[in-house]
Amino acid sequence: MPMMGVSKPLTCIAFKMSPYFWPSNCWEPENTDYAIYLCKRTMQNKARLELADYEAENLARLQRAFARKWEFIFMQAEAQVKIDRKKDKAERKILDSQERAFWDVHRPVPGCVNTTEMDIRKCRREKNPHRVKKSVYGVPDDGQSQPSPVHISSQPSRKPTKEDVKKEITFLNIQLDRHCMKVSKVADSLMTYTEQFMEYDPFVSGVEPSNPWISDDTTFWDMEASRDPSQQRVKKWGFSLDEALKDPAGRDQFLKFLESEFSSENLRFWLAVQDLKRRPLQEVSTRAQEIWQEFLAEGAPSSINLDSHSYELTSQNLKDPGRYSFEDAQEHIFKLMKSDSYARFLRSNIYQDLLLARKKQPADTEQGRRTSLEKFTRSVGKSLTGKRLTGLMQSS
Amino acid sequence: MGEMEQLRKEAESLKDQITAARKAVQDSTLQEAAAGITVVGRIQMKTRKTLRGHLAKIYAMHWSTDSKLCVSASQDGKLIVWDSVTTNKVNAIPLKSSWVMTCAYAPSGNLVACGGLDNMCSIYNLKGKDGNVKVMRELAAHTGYLSCCRFISDTEIITSSGDCTCILWDIETGTQKTVFAGHQGDCMSLAVAPDFKCFISGACDFTAKLWDIREGTCRQTFGGHESDVNAIGFFPNGNAVITGSDDATLKLFDLRADQELITYQDSSIMCGVTSLAPSLSGRLLLAGYDDFNVNIWDMLKAERVGKYMWKLYIPLENGRKVDPAEDSEGSCRVAAGTEH
């Protein structure tokens, strides 16, 4: 921008870029065309051609921007007005409105969507990029357009080599070996899934107590996040082991059930490995060793059952422990739980009580239990030795 | 016959066999199978919240896992974290480079990431000790623009780039763990599987690829689109992939059948798809188009069941949230996030 009578070098002057000059506007030669158009409109003495506020603003900006070549723009505008006057009224009206429409699209009213803006990611791939569009009024591109900020991809397209084709063949062979499931079967599985989850989909079904986006009441989200699950949430745990483990409350209850069966080591291993994956690097090695010691080492306190292949693989991985050293083992244990303890969990009282929201009996509550125990000890009498009493308590 | 010629023939023959194998399992189509299920009925959407504050085009947004917070990236050089319930800004993060094209929210809620024409993925820690949001890492290695990024956890992130590759990074060390190369065109977007074991990428080579994160290999490639694949997502159960393309269609590919199940298209739709999101059950698919409209598709029947036109407020009943963010220039980007 030209500075009048200022002796300071340009580098010392800080100026704020007005939005008009933001790169996102993709400055192009077309702005000179727009300038000519607006200028032209001011020359014609017609009410319908009066500039709107935003157009007047635009004209002022363009005058500042093109200060150096304004004389040229003015002359072009004048020349066009002369030509237009020679045309007959009807033709002029049509051309005027066409021109209007053109600029309404390319220089829309602020607040309108600019439908001609291209995704800058696609810009550089076009053969005739947006920014070198030919001028509609024949104004030559004086090369003042800003350099494109879009980086050129450094991937030249080259001819495939023998190596490339060999790689492709290997890939294709793997594809071919893969067993394709029948379309009817996969379609079925997709349909079953959507059916199961429709009642949980706020788009399709109502939300209890209310959809927070509609009612502005976030109770629903609070309930979903709480450790005290609703019946609907509990029902989801029955869809798959994945769903049960996704929900923290589901994990809690499944663990509780397994502990009651004294078979919680599988789930505890699974949970420990999940946690390992999220640990910061410095803790990973130690934690991995701890998991090995607890669940897999000889004489481990919570020994889990892995097949020899998986055991060997994991043992190897542990030589250079990482976040995913137990991936294979975890998958095996997951399958084991899925086929065994998960099904039992769903049949268990712990789960069924929650699912059917059975009211808690007084004897089931903490207080109830203590009371019954007190009654028991009193009725049995002091003849019982402490040892036997402890033994009885452990087995309950 | 030269060796190259022989190899080419072998590859072609394998491709034919694969096509034949796919045809062999086409005992039905999804549309046929879904013919008998009840229709979903028209879905009407209403703007519930408008988040105002950005000063230029908003290129991307991403929801947090709590359904309330989200992050948006704008070419005014800011990353804004919104509480979309109150519409308040939680954080306004100034960026070094204003040419941002993507942003992501970590599942933990602790980190956000963004990137664009600077070819880098910058990670910001939202939960810093002194309350200030600072750059935690700058992941640089891509030789093209960053088109998309998605967190696996606070320690790993996957990025896709205009250099035709995707990269798995270790955030702590700031290093590349795996480079996923194979696409023949700019990678435009990516999505991580619900079980975090795989991810999918859509590219300007008109295909989508499924990658094994641990192995670093491409497991499957899905073709069929006639133009760039701009948007990609998983069906909620992780067994199918949804793609959106410049060819004005969306497609559903099943991973186990290894083929396209259905195409979502309409002769009246002539502009490209820019974003997509399935509803929680997978029954509905919301798709954003170049003409700033959002079409809602019944995913099983491939019928349009709703439309949301930006700038046209149609009075409606129940709604899910669509997040239109407006800027002072009047341009906007409609991004649909899923309510789960």
mmCIF file with all atom_site columns, C-alpha atoms in Angstrom, chain A residues 35-223:
data_model
loop_
_atom_site.group_PDB
_atom_site.id
_atom_site.type_symbol
_atom_site.label_atom_id
_atom_site.label_alt_id
_atom_site.label_comp_id
_atom_site.label_asym_id
_atom_site.label_entity_id
_atom_site.label_seq_id
_atom_site.pdbx_PDB_ins_code
_atom_site.Cartn_x
_atom_site.Cartn_y
_atom_site.Cartn_z
_atom_site.occupancy
_atom_site.B_iso_or_equiv
_atom_site.pdbx_formal_charge
_atom_site.auth_seq_id
_atom_site.auth_comp_id
_atom_site.auth_asym_id
_atom_site.auth_atom_id
_atom_site.pdbx_PDB_model_num
ATOM 1   C CA . ALA A 1 35  ? -13.536 -2.482  -9.938  1.00 0.00 ? 35  ALA A CA 1
ATOM 2   C CA . ILE A 1 36  ? -14.440 -1.600  -13.516 1.00 0.00 ? 36  ILE A CA 1
ATOM 3   C CA . TYR A 1 37  ? -17.944 -2.884  -12.992 1.00 0.00 ? 37  TYR A CA 1
ATOM 4   C CA . LEU A 1 38  ? -18.558 -0.869  -9.833  1.00 0.00 ? 38  LEU A CA 1
ATOM 5   C CA . CYS A 1 39  ? -16.984 2.211   -11.341 1.00 0.00 ? 39  CYS A CA 1
ATOM 6   C CA . LYS A 1 40  ? -19.228 1.863   -14.346 1.00 0.00 ? 40  LYS A CA 1
ATOM 7   C CA . ARG A 1 41  ? -22.282 1.737   -12.173 1.00 0.00 ? 41  ARG A CA 1
ATOM 8   C CA . THR A 1 42  ? -21.452 4.996   -10.496 1.00 0.00 ? 42  THR A CA 1
ATOM 9   C CA . MET A 1 43  ? -21.187 6.679   -13.894 1.00 0.00 ? 43  MET A CA 1
ATOM 10  C CA . GLN A 1 44  ? -24.651 5.798   -14.985 1.00 0.00 ? 44  GLN A CA 1
ATOM 11  C CA . ASN A 1 45  ? -27.285 8.019   -13.582 1.00 0.00 ? 45  ASN A CA 1
ATOM 12  C CA . LYS A 1 46  ? -29.922 5.470   -12.779 1.00 0.00 ? 46  LYS A CA 1
ATOM 13  C CA . ALA A 1 47  ? -31.587 4.711   -9.478  1.00 0.00 ? 47  ALA A CA 1
ATOM 14  C CA . ARG A 1 48  ? -31.568 0.991   -10.050 1.00 0.00 ? 48  ARG A CA 1
ATOM 15  C CA . LEU A 1 49  ? -27.807 1.066   -10.587 1.00 0.00 ? 49  LEU A CA 1
ATOM 16  C CA . GLU A 1 50  ? -27.019 2.807   -7.333  1.00 0.00 ? 50  GLU A CA 1
ATOM 17  C CA . LEU A 1 51  ? -24.453 0.984   -5.289  1.00 0.00 ? 51  LEU A CA 1
ATOM 18  C CA . ALA A 1 52  ? -25.545 -0.877  -2.188  1.00 0.00 ? 52  ALA A CA 1
ATOM 19  C CA . ASP A 1 53  ? -23.633 -0.146  1.033   1.00 0.00 ? 53  ASP A CA 1
ATOM 20  C CA . TYR A 1 54  ? -21.368 -3.160  0.761   1.00 0.00 ? 54  TYR A CA 1
ATOM 21  C CA . GLU A 1 55  ? -20.683 -2.341  -2.876  1.00 0.00 ? 55  GLU A CA 1
ATOM 22  C CA . ALA A 1 56  ? -19.735 1.229   -2.012  1.00 0.00 ? 56  ALA A CA 1
ATOM 23  C CA . GLU A 1 57  ? -17.379 -0.138  0.632   1.00 0.00 ? 57  GLU A CA 1
ATOM 24  C CA . ASN A 1 58  ? -15.898 -2.556  -1.872  1.00 0.00 ? 58  ASN A CA 1
ATOM 25  C CA . LEU A 1 59  ? -15.386 0.239   -4.378  1.00 0.00 ? 59  LEU A CA 1
ATOM 26  C CA . ALA A 1 60  ? -13.580 2.332   -1.787  1.00 0.00 ? 60  ALA A CA 1
ATOM 27  C CA . ARG A 1 61  ? -11.295 -0.583  -0.925  1.00 0.00 ? 61  ARG A CA 1
ATOM 28  C CA . LEU A 1 62  ? -10.597 -1.314  -4.552  1.00 0.00 ? 62  LEU A CA 1
ATOM 29  C CA . GLN A 1 63  ? -9.722  2.308   -5.147  1.00 0.00 ? 63  GLN A CA 1
ATOM 30  C CA . ARG A 1 64  ? -7.132  2.075   -2.387  1.00 0.00 ? 64  ARG A CA 1
ATOM 31  C CA . ALA A 1 65  ? -5.816  -1.222  -3.640  1.00 0.00 ? 65  ALA A CA 1
ATOM 32  C CA . PHE A 1 66  ? -5.591  -0.213  -7.260  1.00 0.00 ? 66  PHE A CA 1
ATOM 33  C CA . ALA A 1 67  ? -4.583  3.355   -6.622  1.00 0.00 ? 67  ALA A CA 1
ATOM 34  C CA . ARG A 1 68  ? -1.748  3.107   -9.078  1.00 0.00 ? 68  ARG A CA 1
ATOM 35  C CA . LYS A 1 69  ? -3.863  1.920   -11.989 1.00 0.00 ? 69  LYS A CA 1
ATOM 36  C CA . TRP A 1 70  ? -7.113  3.639   -11.144 1.00 0.00 ? 70  TRP A CA 1
ATOM 37  C CA . GLU A 1 71  ? -6.846  5.896   -14.169 1.00 0.00 ? 71  GLU A CA 1
ATOM 38  C CA . PHE A 1 72  ? -6.806  2.822   -16.381 1.00 0.00 ? 72  PHE A CA 1
ATOM 39  C CA . ILE A 1 73  ? -9.788  1.307   -14.611 1.00 0.00 ? 73  ILE A CA 1
ATOM 40  C CA . PHE A 1 74  ? -11.703 4.543   -14.877 1.00 0.00 ? 74  PHE A CA 1
ATOM 41  C CA . MET A 1 75  ? -11.009 4.730   -18.601 1.00 0.00 ? 75  MET A CA 1
ATOM 42  C CA . GLN A 1 76  ? -12.198 1.159   -19.112 1.00 0.00 ? 76  GLN A CA 1
ATOM 43  C CA . ALA A 1 77  ? -15.379 1.907   -17.210 1.00 0.00 ? 77  ALA A CA 1
ATOM 44  C CA . GLU A 1 78  ? -16.005 4.992   -19.305 1.00 0.00 ? 78  GLU A CA 1
ATOM 45  C CA . ALA A 1 79  ? -15.414 3.077   -22.500 1.00 0.00 ? 79  ALA A CA 1
ATOM 46  C CA . GLN A 1 80  ? -17.910 0.442   -21.467 1.00 0.00 ? 80  GLN A CA 1
ATOM 47  C CA . VAL A 1 81  ? -20.555 2.986   -20.555 1.00 0.00 ? 81  VAL A CA 1
ATOM 48  C CA . LYS A 1 82  ? -20.179 4.456   -24.050 1.00 0.00 ? 82  LYS A CA 1
ATOM 49  C CA . ILE A 1 83  ? -20.629 1.050   -25.659 1.00 0.00 ? 83  ILE A CA 1
ATOM 50  C CA . ASP A 1 84  ? -23.630 0.237   -23.481 1.00 0.00 ? 84  ASP A CA 1
ATOM 51  C CA . ARG A 1 85  ? -25.379 3.476   -24.436 1.00 0.00 ? 85  ARG A CA 1
ATOM 52  C CA . LYS A 1 86  ? -25.329 2.434   -28.058 1.00 0.00 ? 86  LYS A CA 1
ATOM 53  C CA . LYS A 1 87  ? -27.294 -0.725  -27.335 1.00 0.00 ? 87  LYS A CA 1
ATOM 54  C CA . ASP A 1 88  ? -31.050 -0.627  -27.345 1.00 0.00 ? 88  ASP A CA 1
ATOM 55  C CA . LYS A 1 89  ? -32.933 -0.446  -24.062 1.00 0.00 ? 89  LYS A CA 1
ATOM 56  C CA . ALA A 1 90  ? -34.223 -3.989  -23.948 1.00 0.00 ? 90  ALA A CA 1
ATOM 57  C CA . GLU A 1 91  ? -30.847 -5.521  -24.707 1.00 0.00 ? 91  GLU A CA 1
ATOM 58  C CA . ARG A 1 92  ? -29.161 -3.278  -22.144 1.00 0.00 ? 92  ARG A CA 1
ATOM 59  C CA . LYS A 1 93  ? -31.580 -4.309  -19.435 1.00 0.00 ? 93  LYS A CA 1
ATOM 60  C CA . ILE A 1 94  ? -30.912 -7.967  -20.083 1.00 0.00 ? 94  ILE A CA 1
ATOM 61  C CA . LEU A 1 95  ? -27.168 -7.501  -20.170 1.00 0.00 ? 95  LEU A CA 1
ATOM 62  C CA . ASP A 1 96  ? -27.274 -5.371  -17.040 1.00 0.00 ? 96  ASP A CA 1
ATOM 63  C CA . SER A 1 97  ? -29.150 -7.993  -15.080 1.00 0.00 ? 97  SER A CA 1
ATOM 64  C CA . GLN A 1 98  ? -26.872 -10.758 -16.344 1.00 0.00 ? 98  GLN A CA 1
ATOM 65  C CA . GLU A 1 99  ? -23.862 -8.774  -15.278 1.00 0.00 ? 99  GLU A CA 1
ATOM 66  C CA . ARG A 1 100 ? -25.494 -8.096  -11.922 1.00 0.00 ? 100 ARG A CA 1
ATOM 67  C CA . ALA A 1 101 ? -26.150 -11.784 -11.420 1.00 0.00 ? 101 ALA A CA 1
ATOM 68  C CA . PHE A 1 102 ? -22.577 -12.635 -12.336 1.00 0.00 ? 102 PHE A CA 1
ATOM 69  C CA . TRP A 1 103 ? -21.178 -10.316 -9.699  1.00 0.00 ? 103 TRP A CA 1
ATOM 70  C CA . ASP A 1 104 ? -23.762 -11.379 -7.137  1.00 0.00 ? 104 ASP A CA 1
ATOM 71  C CA . VAL A 1 105 ? -22.276 -14.819 -7.406  1.00 0.00 ? 105 VAL A CA 1
ATOM 72  C CA . HIS A 1 106 ? -18.626 -13.849 -7.565  1.00 0.00 ? 106 HIS A CA 1
ATOM 73  C CA . ARG A 1 107 ? -18.781 -10.984 -5.099  1.00 0.00 ? 107 ARG A CA 1
ATOM 74  C CA . PRO A 1 108 ? -21.737 -11.926 -2.942  1.00 0.00 ? 108 PRO A CA 1
ATOM 75  C CA . VAL A 1 109 ? -23.457 -9.809  -0.338  1.00 0.00 ? 109 VAL A CA 1
ATOM 76  C CA . PRO A 1 110 ? -21.639 -10.296 2.966   1.00 0.00 ? 110 PRO A CA 1
ATOM 77  C CA . GLY A 1 111 ? -23.407 -12.983 4.934   1.00 0.00 ? 111 GLY A CA 1
ATOM 78  C CA . CYS A 1 112 ? -24.046 -15.043 1.860   1.00 0.00 ? 112 CYS A CA 1
ATOM 79  C CA . VAL A 1 113 ? -22.295 -18.230 0.993   1.00 0.00 ? 113 VAL A CA 1
ATOM 80  C CA . ASN A 1 114 ? -19.702 -17.917 -1.735  1.00 0.00 ? 114 ASN A CA 1
ATOM 81  C CA . THR A 1 115 ? -20.397 -20.913 -3.881  1.00 0.00 ? 115 THR A CA 1
ATOM 82  C CA . THR A 1 116 ? -17.465 -20.388 -6.197  1.00 0.00 ? 116 THR A CA 1
ATOM 83  C CA . GLU A 1 117 ? -14.809 -20.817 -3.545  1.00 0.00 ? 117 GLU A CA 1
ATOM 84  C CA . MET A 1 118 ? -12.792 -23.893 -4.119  1.00 0.00 ? 118 MET A CA 1
ATOM 85  C CA . ASP A 1 119 ? -11.347 -26.173 -1.514  1.00 0.00 ? 119 ASP A CA 1
ATOM 86  C CA . ILE A 1 120 ? -7.714  -25.065 -1.335  1.00 0.00 ? 120 ILE A CA 1
ATOM 87  C CA . ARG A 1 121 ? -6.653  -28.679 -1.076  1.00 0.00 ? 121 ARG A CA 1
ATOM 88  C CA . LYS A 1 122 ? -7.915  -29.208 -4.611  1.00 0.00 ? 122 LYS A CA 1
ATOM 89  C CA . CYS A 1 123 ? -6.691  -25.875 -6.026  1.00 0.00 ? 123 CYS A CA 1
ATOM 90  C CA . ARG A 1 124 ? -3.231  -26.849 -7.048  1.00 0.00 ? 124 ARG A CA 1
ATOM 91  C CA . ARG A 1 125 ? -4.371  -29.988 -8.789  1.00 0.00 ? 125 ARG A CA 1
ATOM 92  C CA . GLU A 1 126 ? -6.535  -28.159 -11.271 1.00 0.00 ? 126 GLU A CA 1
ATOM 93  C CA . LYS A 1 127 ? -5.026  -27.587 -14.717 1.00 0.00 ? 127 LYS A CA 1
ATOM 94  C CA . ASN A 1 128 ? -6.307  -24.028 -14.745 1.00 0.00 ? 128 ASN A CA 1
ATOM 95  C CA . PRO A 1 129 ? -6.164  -22.910 -11.154 1.00 0.00 ? 129 PRO A CA 1
ATOM 96  C CA . HIS A 1 130 ? -8.718  -20.477 -9.829  1.00 0.00 ? 130 HIS A CA 1
ATOM 97  C CA . ARG A 1 131 ? -6.315  -17.640 -9.627  1.00 0.00 ? 131 ARG A CA 1
ATOM 98  C CA . VAL A 1 132 ? -5.462  -17.309 -13.318 1.00 0.00 ? 132 VAL A CA 1
ATOM 99  C CA . LYS A 1 133 ? -8.972  -17.082 -14.621 1.00 0.00 ? 133 LYS A CA 1
ATOM 100 C CA . LYS A 1 134 ? -9.196  -14.878 -17.689 1.00 0.00 ? 134 LYS A CA 1
ATOM 101 C CA . SER A 1 135 ? -10.526 -11.400 -17.186 1.00 0.00 ? 135 SER A CA 1
ATOM 102 C CA . VAL A 1 136 ? -14.093 -10.892 -18.392 1.00 0.00 ? 136 VAL A CA 1
ATOM 103 C CA . TYR A 1 137 ? -13.322 -7.398  -19.641 1.00 0.00 ? 137 TYR A CA 1
ATOM 104 C CA . GLY A 1 138 ? -10.014 -8.226  -21.249 1.00 0.00 ? 138 GLY A CA 1
ATOM 105 C CA . VAL A 1 139 ? -7.921  -6.581  -18.581 1.00 0.00 ? 139 VAL A CA 1
ATOM 106 C CA . PRO A 1 140 ? -4.541  -8.258  -18.778 1.00 0.00 ? 140 PRO A CA 1
ATOM 107 C CA . ASP A 1 141 ? -3.176  -10.073 -15.784 1.00 0.00 ? 141 ASP A CA 1
ATOM 108 C CA . ASP A 1 142 ? -0.364  -7.798  -14.664 1.00 0.00 ? 142 ASP A CA 1
ATOM 109 C CA . GLY A 1 143 ? 1.115   -10.609 -12.629 1.00 0.00 ? 143 GLY A CA 1
ATOM 110 C CA . GLN A 1 144 ? 0.436   -8.947  -9.316  1.00 0.00 ? 144 GLN A CA 1
ATOM 111 C CA . SER A 1 145 ? -1.391  -11.927 -7.897  1.00 0.00 ? 145 SER A CA 1
ATOM 112 C CA . GLN A 1 146 ? 0.092   -13.223 -4.664  1.00 0.00 ? 146 GLN A CA 1
ATOM 113 C CA . PRO A 1 147 ? 2.136   -16.408 -4.833  1.00 0.00 ? 147 PRO A CA 1
ATOM 114 C CA . SER A 1 148 ? 0.118   -19.490 -4.037  1.00 0.00 ? 148 SER A CA 1
ATOM 115 C CA . PRO A 1 149 ? 0.525   -20.608 -0.437  1.00 0.00 ? 149 PRO A CA 1
ATOM 116 C CA . VAL A 1 150 ? -0.355  -24.163 -1.385  1.00 0.00 ? 150 VAL A CA 1
ATOM 117 C CA . HIS A 1 151 ? 2.654   -26.430 -1.340  1.00 0.00 ? 151 HIS A CA 1
ATOM 118 C CA . ILE A 1 152 ? 3.360   -28.528 -4.363  1.00 0.00 ? 152 ILE A CA 1
ATOM 119 C CA . SER A 1 153 ? 3.292   -32.233 -3.656  1.00 0.00 ? 153 SER A CA 1
ATOM 120 C CA . SER A 1 154 ? 6.728   -33.784 -3.844  1.00 0.00 ? 154 SER A CA 1
ATOM 121 C CA . GLN A 1 155 ? 5.335   -37.072 -5.143  1.00 0.00 ? 155 GLN A CA 1
ATOM 122 C CA . PRO A 1 156 ? 6.074   -37.258 -8.822  1.00 0.00 ? 156 PRO A CA 1
ATOM 123 C CA . SER A 1 157 ? 3.979   -39.834 -10.626 1.00 0.00 ? 157 SER A CA 1
ATOM 124 C CA . ARG A 1 158 ? 6.380   -42.438 -11.899 1.00 0.00 ? 158 ARG A CA 1
ATOM 125 C CA . LYS A 1 159 ? 6.063   -45.650 -13.834 1.00 0.00 ? 159 LYS A CA 1
ATOM 126 C CA . PRO A 1 160 ? 5.611   -48.772 -11.715 1.00 0.00 ? 160 PRO A CA 1
ATOM 127 C CA . THR A 1 161 ? 8.732   -50.911 -11.442 1.00 0.00 ? 161 THR A CA 1
ATOM 128 C CA . LYS A 1 162 ? 9.010   -54.706 -11.279 1.00 0.00 ? 162 LYS A CA 1
ATOM 129 C CA . GLU A 1 163 ? 9.264   -54.390 -7.505  1.00 0.00 ? 163 GLU A CA 1
ATOM 130 C CA . ASP A 1 164 ? 6.011   -52.474 -7.430  1.00 0.00 ? 164 ASP A CA 1
ATOM 131 C CA . VAL A 1 165 ? 4.204   -55.102 -9.440  1.00 0.00 ? 165 VAL A CA 1
ATOM 132 C CA . LYS A 1 166 ? 5.661   -57.918 -7.333  1.00 0.00 ? 166 LYS A CA 1
ATOM 133 C CA . LYS A 1 167 ? 4.447   -56.170 -4.208  1.00 0.00 ? 167 LYS A CA 1
ATOM 134 C CA . GLU A 1 168 ? 1.047   -55.787 -5.796  1.00 0.00 ? 168 GLU A CA 1
ATOM 135 C CA . ILE A 1 169 ? 0.949   -59.490 -6.597  1.00 0.00 ? 169 ILE A CA 1
ATOM 136 C CA . THR A 1 170 ? 1.755   -60.400 -2.995  1.00 0.00 ? 170 THR A CA 1
ATOM 137 C CA . PHE A 1 171 ? -1.006  -58.088 -1.812  1.00 0.00 ? 171 PHE A CA 1
ATOM 138 C CA . LEU A 1 172 ? -3.483  -59.518 -4.321  1.00 0.00 ? 172 LEU A CA 1
ATOM 139 C CA . ASN A 1 173 ? -2.672  -63.046 -3.239  1.00 0.00 ? 173 ASN A CA 1
ATOM 140 C CA . ILE A 1 174 ? -3.456  -62.180 0.357   1.00 0.00 ? 174 ILE A CA 1
ATOM 141 C CA . GLN A 1 175 ? -6.731  -60.655 -0.826  1.00 0.00 ? 175 GLN A CA 1
ATOM 142 C CA . LEU A 1 176 ? -7.610  -63.779 -2.715  1.00 0.00 ? 176 LEU A CA 1
ATOM 143 C CA . ASP A 1 177 ? -6.860  -66.014 0.256   1.00 0.00 ? 177 ASP A CA 1
ATOM 144 C CA . ARG A 1 178 ? -9.230  -64.059 2.413   1.00 0.00 ? 178 ARG A CA 1
ATOM 145 C CA . HIS A 1 179 ? -12.561 -65.711 2.833   1.00 0.00 ? 179 HIS A CA 1
ATOM 146 C CA . CYS A 1 180 ? -15.387 -63.513 1.579   1.00 0.00 ? 180 CYS A CA 1
ATOM 147 C CA . MET A 1 181 ? -18.512 -63.692 3.643   1.00 0.00 ? 181 MET A CA 1
ATOM 148 C CA . LYS A 1 182 ? -21.824 -63.932 1.867   1.00 0.00 ? 182 LYS A CA 1
ATOM 149 C CA . VAL A 1 183 ? -23.567 -60.634 1.264   1.00 0.00 ? 183 VAL A CA 1
ATOM 150 C CA . SER A 1 184 ? -26.799 -61.987 2.705   1.00 0.00 ? 184 SER A CA 1
ATOM 151 C CA . LYS A 1 185 ? -24.979 -62.824 5.929   1.00 0.00 ? 185 LYS A CA 1
ATOM 152 C CA . VAL A 1 186 ? -23.252 -59.460 6.326   1.00 0.00 ? 186 VAL A CA 1
ATOM 153 C CA . ALA A 1 187 ? -26.453 -57.647 5.396   1.00 0.00 ? 187 ALA A CA 1
ATOM 154 C CA . ASP A 1 188 ? -28.187 -59.601 8.120   1.00 0.00 ? 188 ASP A CA 1
ATOM 155 C CA . SER A 1 189 ? -25.558 -58.722 10.675  1.00 0.00 ? 189 SER A CA 1
ATOM 156 C CA . LEU A 1 190 ? -25.788 -55.021 9.830   1.00 0.00 ? 190 LEU A CA 1
ATOM 157 C CA . MET A 1 191 ? -29.557 -55.097 10.081  1.00 0.00 ? 191 MET A CA 1
ATOM 158 C CA . THR A 1 192 ? -29.447 -56.902 13.409  1.00 0.00 ? 192 THR A CA 1
ATOM 159 C CA . TYR A 1 193 ? -27.029 -54.360 14.783  1.00 0.00 ? 193 TYR A CA 1
ATOM 160 C CA . THR A 1 194 ? -29.155 -51.391 13.769  1.00 0.00 ? 194 THR A CA 1
ATOM 161 C CA . GLU A 1 195 ? -32.239 -53.065 15.161  1.00 0.00 ? 195 GLU A CA 1
ATOM 162 C CA . GLN A 1 196 ? -30.575 -53.677 18.507  1.00 0.00 ? 196 GLN A CA 1
ATOM 163 C CA . PHE A 1 197 ? -29.298 -50.145 18.808  1.00 0.00 ? 197 PHE A CA 1
ATOM 164 C CA . MET A 1 198 ? -32.263 -48.237 17.388  1.00 0.00 ? 198 MET A CA 1
ATOM 165 C CA . GLU A 1 199 ? -33.652 -47.676 20.858  1.00 0.00 ? 199 GLU A CA 1
ATOM 166 C CA . TYR A 1 200 ? -30.363 -46.079 21.879  1.00 0.00 ? 200 TYR A CA 1
ATOM 167 C CA . ASP A 1 201 ? -30.208 -43.826 18.834  1.00 0.00 ? 201 ASP A CA 1
ATOM 168 C CA . PRO A 1 202 ? -31.479 -40.343 19.729  1.00 0.00 ? 202 PRO A CA 1
ATOM 169 C CA . PHE A 1 203 ? -32.237 -39.662 16.093  1.00 0.00 ? 203 PHE A CA 1
ATOM 170 C CA . VAL A 1 204 ? -34.715 -42.446 15.897  1.00 0.00 ? 204 VAL A CA 1
ATOM 171 C CA . SER A 1 205 ? -35.991 -43.010 19.399  1.00 0.00 ? 205 SER A CA 1
ATOM 172 C CA . GLY A 1 206 ? -36.867 -40.863 22.334  1.00 0.00 ? 206 GLY A CA 1
ATOM 173 C CA . VAL A 1 207 ? -34.332 -40.300 25.070  1.00 0.00 ? 207 VAL A CA 1
ATOM 174 C CA . GLU A 1 208 ? -35.157 -40.658 28.773  1.00 0.00 ? 208 GLU A CA 1
ATOM 175 C CA . PRO A 1 209 ? -35.693 -38.337 30.533  1.00 0.00 ? 209 PRO A CA 1
ATOM 176 C CA . SER A 1 210 ? -35.136 -35.925 27.635  1.00 0.00 ? 210 SER A CA 1
ATOM 177 C CA . ASN A 1 211 ? -32.789 -35.184 24.763  1.00 0.00 ? 211 ASN A CA 1
ATOM 178 C CA . PRO A 1 212 ? -30.371 -32.635 26.210  1.00 0.00 ? 212 PRO A CA 1
ATOM 179 C CA . TRP A 1 213 ? -30.133 -30.786 22.902  1.00 0.00 ? 213 TRP A CA 1
ATOM 180 C CA . ILE A 1 214 ? -33.846 -30.168 22.872  1.00 0.00 ? 214 ILE A CA 1
ATOM 181 C CA . SER A 1 215 ? -34.616 -29.634 26.515  1.00 0.00 ? 215 SER A CA 1
ATOM 182 C CA . ASP A 1 216 ? -31.283 -28.094 27.553  1.00 0.00 ? 216 ASP A CA 1
ATOM 183 C CA . ASP A 1 217 ? -31.363 -30.529 30.458  1.00 0.00 ? 217 ASP A CA 1
ATOM 184 C CA . THR A 1 218 ? -28.190 -32.586 30.742  1.00 0.00 ? 218 THR A CA 1
ATOM 185 C CA . THR A 1 219 ? -29.632 -35.244 33.073  1.00 0.00 ? 219 THR A CA 1
ATOM 186 C CA . PHE A 1 220 ? -29.411 -37.883 30.369  1.00 0.00 ? 220 PHE A CA 1
ATOM 187 C CA . TRP A 1 221 ? -25.653 -37.384 30.007  1.00 0.00 ? 221 TRP A CA 1
ATOM 188 C CA . ASP A 1 222 ? -25.181 -37.374 33.772  1.00 0.00 ? 222 ASP A CA 1
ATOM 189 C CA . MET A 1 223 ? -27.007 -40.664 34.003  1.00 0.00 ? 223 MET A CA 1
#
